[in-house]
């Protein structure tokens, strides 16, 4: 799918008039602005657009293909509206919008939508904040009531306690996704150097910790009053709806909310750099990074599309110049180019991660030489054709769900004032010429200055591309006018009782997609369904075996995924570059990947290009070249990837946890990538033999979803009959060692600001209607949804984490029950205590009546959302054929759900939550976390990053009777190309 990371800027408006909010209900009538319909097969999303008297924009898209509705409320405010010294506030406020309002209790927004069988979230970027729900169509009024209540009745429900908990949650989010993630500070460091001090793009949406510590509740309230008026919002509703009913609901719930202060767009001067700005920082990474960023143009600028095309030519895919000069030559692990844009600016970005032995100085030289090479060779017709085909397929894919269509309508209205911006965008990209691409190269890149960032491993400050020569200053900064004076909170005046939750309409009729089956003579099991919503076809092959087959020769573990990587390379007739070029010109994709139990082949194609795509699929599947140069490069990359995992706490945690679960002699204890030792053992002949012995139609399932019927697709797949079957014997894996008693395992990661926690045991294999399914229902209350006991405790009550959960994860093999979270290091012991407390209480006291009712309502109604997109349909069908499920298994699941009792749930909890026989594992700073863990009374074993014992175990003499205290108290007071967004959950 074509996606482009977009930056977003909304400049702060400077108001000439004093701010006033009317206390009167807005007068006048709702006005229809336009109605757009589709003519023939044109690329248009039909909609109706209205404006309420208070300025709220309402956009409605009617689509009865599935019994679901997507509601999006977008406020034209993001981090670009923040003040210097108060960064991160837009995102912080997004969190607060989920903490209850006058008529909706704390955490009830999540609970009500989940109970209705829906999903929800919120995201923030530099330009806007949006809140959205996807729900069964009979729950539309509830969604609109919820959104209107927090738009009009938020502030009296805001408390200091809620404020502090969400401040802690946001800080955890920053730690998890930025401070403690490899290369997590790249964007922040670049933005600070690229934009002038005080520019709304000079900080990231997450904000700075010191700013989050500085803000108070009054700041939050003023932010709400300034930016969250209905006249700065677009409500977009799409799906199985009647537009006239939507209008009435919108008028009822949003119509009385007073208009807010006016919000004006702002243009800022284009950023120019007087010289190359070299900046750097040290990070806990294996590979250094070179990143060159040139300032360009805003979104929807005429030069945006040709700059996007330039980025594709320079650094996207196997036909790009950077791939040829850096990846193919084994000088870099990664090299790419991108062009994120926003309302006020864009950034043309070139990034390289060199192999060990290469310097960032050399990388900069090669990148600059590659730009000179492009200047000499120019732009080919093929390059432009590939770019346009890829863009067209990406657009079509983005419209396969109602949420995708609604999101695009909402974004277009917010930023251009025209929901129907898609045809203009399409025309803009289809009009790109070779001359356009050369022109923008000369205008924005050639001989222009850039921010050049070096990220180097800790202790290697000398490894930068060039010494730092820039630090931002506030010399020329002039603070904008105060936007927050004189704001007053005036509640809407209604003629109905908002405290009464709307009733649900009649439950929509949900039917499992009709599907067909077929069996080919060579053993391939086929299952498929016709889907006419978009002119696309998805094929999903699953060749059973995968990493599990390495049990036959564990010394070469990782061979399955390495073989899959080789199938993404050259065929007998075509080089990898030629195959990639042809696929991109078709707007198609073919990818191979190696998993624990299968090799997966994923194919996507527009219907009109299906025959040509299948011809290329035959080349890759049945006629791989297995070129020695490709193998050497991929093996080298694989070894570096494995070594790099030692810098990533989440990967360490998962790998060590698997080793604890499955034991030394089980292949499932070994990562699918393999280890340094096992991958070093693999030769090209080994890969060829693995392909010959195990890549067989006799163990292959094929799922087909798309705008083609069985009679139309099967003849096109005739090449599969040439695939000769061979017997493949699946190994019998050894029994995993039992856990005789609960122990604590620590993997030391010095100075880690967060700890990764895993608690669990090897539980059950997959069973669609048996104990596994029922145990999943049991766990839903414990840790299976946002309002679960575990998440509400650790995230919403304690503020220890950005998110905590538990789940059963069985396949055809026995899989684990795992409770997990990433938590602040200084509360690691307390977090473990809370996990144990919740599991113990649930096992001992059982489920409550209201929790059982919530479970049945939530899980029972979510079927409406299960089968909407082609990908969802493919996963559903894949499970049917993989596990040989009965055609009516969904019906049986619903019967189990509706009939399950408290006694059954409680019995499952007692049986399948054996707290006395679980492994508790943490990856974190031992010196900080071990003293508190010793108070738990469990034996403690220290492991290294490979899961091997690091020293003798320590056994405390007496268990703790109470939870250990925290080490320190809480500190006082991105469809179409989109910016990386920050989500609430």
PDB file of C-alpha atoms in Angstrom, residues 24 66 155 161 174 201 394 404 408 464 478 499 505 552 554 602 687 698 738 863 875 881 919 925 930 974 978 980:
ATOM      1  CA  UNK A  24     -27.175  31.099  24.021  1.00  0.00           C
ATOM      2  CA  UNK A  66     -21.608  -3.849   6.077  1.00  0.00           C
ATOM      3  CA  UNK A 155     -14.320  20.552  32.295  1.00  0.00           C
ATOM      4  CA  UNK A 161      -6.169  13.022  40.306  1.00  0.00           C
ATOM      5  CA  UNK A 174       7.242   8.940  25.875  1.00  0.00           C
ATOM      6  CA  UNK A 201       7.363  22.261  14.206  1.00  0.00           C
ATOM      7  CA  UNK A 394      -2.518   2.730  -2.376  1.00  0.00           C
ATOM      8  CA  UNK A 404     -10.632   4.542   5.599  1.00  0.00           C
ATOM      9  CA  UNK A 408     -10.106  10.644   4.217  1.00  0.00           C
ATOM     10  CA  UNK A 464      29.716  11.249  13.777  1.00  0.00           C
ATOM     11  CA  UNK A 478       9.075  36.737  19.382  1.00  0.00           C
ATOM     12  CA  UNK A 499     -27.873  11.846  31.461  1.00  0.00           C
ATOM     13  CA  UNK A 505     -31.524   0.294  17.637  1.00  0.00           C
ATOM     14  CA  UNK A 552      14.922 -31.704  12.398  1.00  0.00           C
ATOM     15  CA  UNK A 554      18.337 -27.163  15.164  1.00  0.00           C
ATOM     16  CA  UNK A 602       1.005 -12.596   0.281  1.00  0.00           C
ATOM     17  CA  UNK A 687      18.588 -23.175   1.625  1.00  0.00           C
ATOM     18  CA  UNK A 698       0.949 -30.961  -0.265  1.00  0.00           C
ATOM     19  CA  UNK A 738       6.782 -27.994  33.550  1.00  0.00           C
ATOM     20  CA  UNK A 863     -19.105  -9.721  14.917  1.00  0.00           C
ATOM     21  CA  UNK A 875      -7.630 -14.077   8.168  1.00  0.00           C
ATOM     22  CA  UNK A 881      -8.841 -23.997   6.461  1.00  0.00           C
ATOM     23  CA  UNK A 919       7.420 -17.606  35.287  1.00  0.00           C
ATOM     24  CA  UNK A 925      18.059  -2.317  35.549  1.00  0.00           C
ATOM     25  CA  UNK A 930      15.805  -6.380  42.360  1.00  0.00           C
ATOM     26  CA  UNK A 974      -1.104   9.023  11.216  1.00  0.00           C
ATOM     27  CA  UNK A 978      -0.143  11.038   7.392  1.00  0.00           C
ATOM     28  CA  UNK A 980       3.223   9.518  12.680  1.00  0.00           C
TER      29      UNK A 980
END
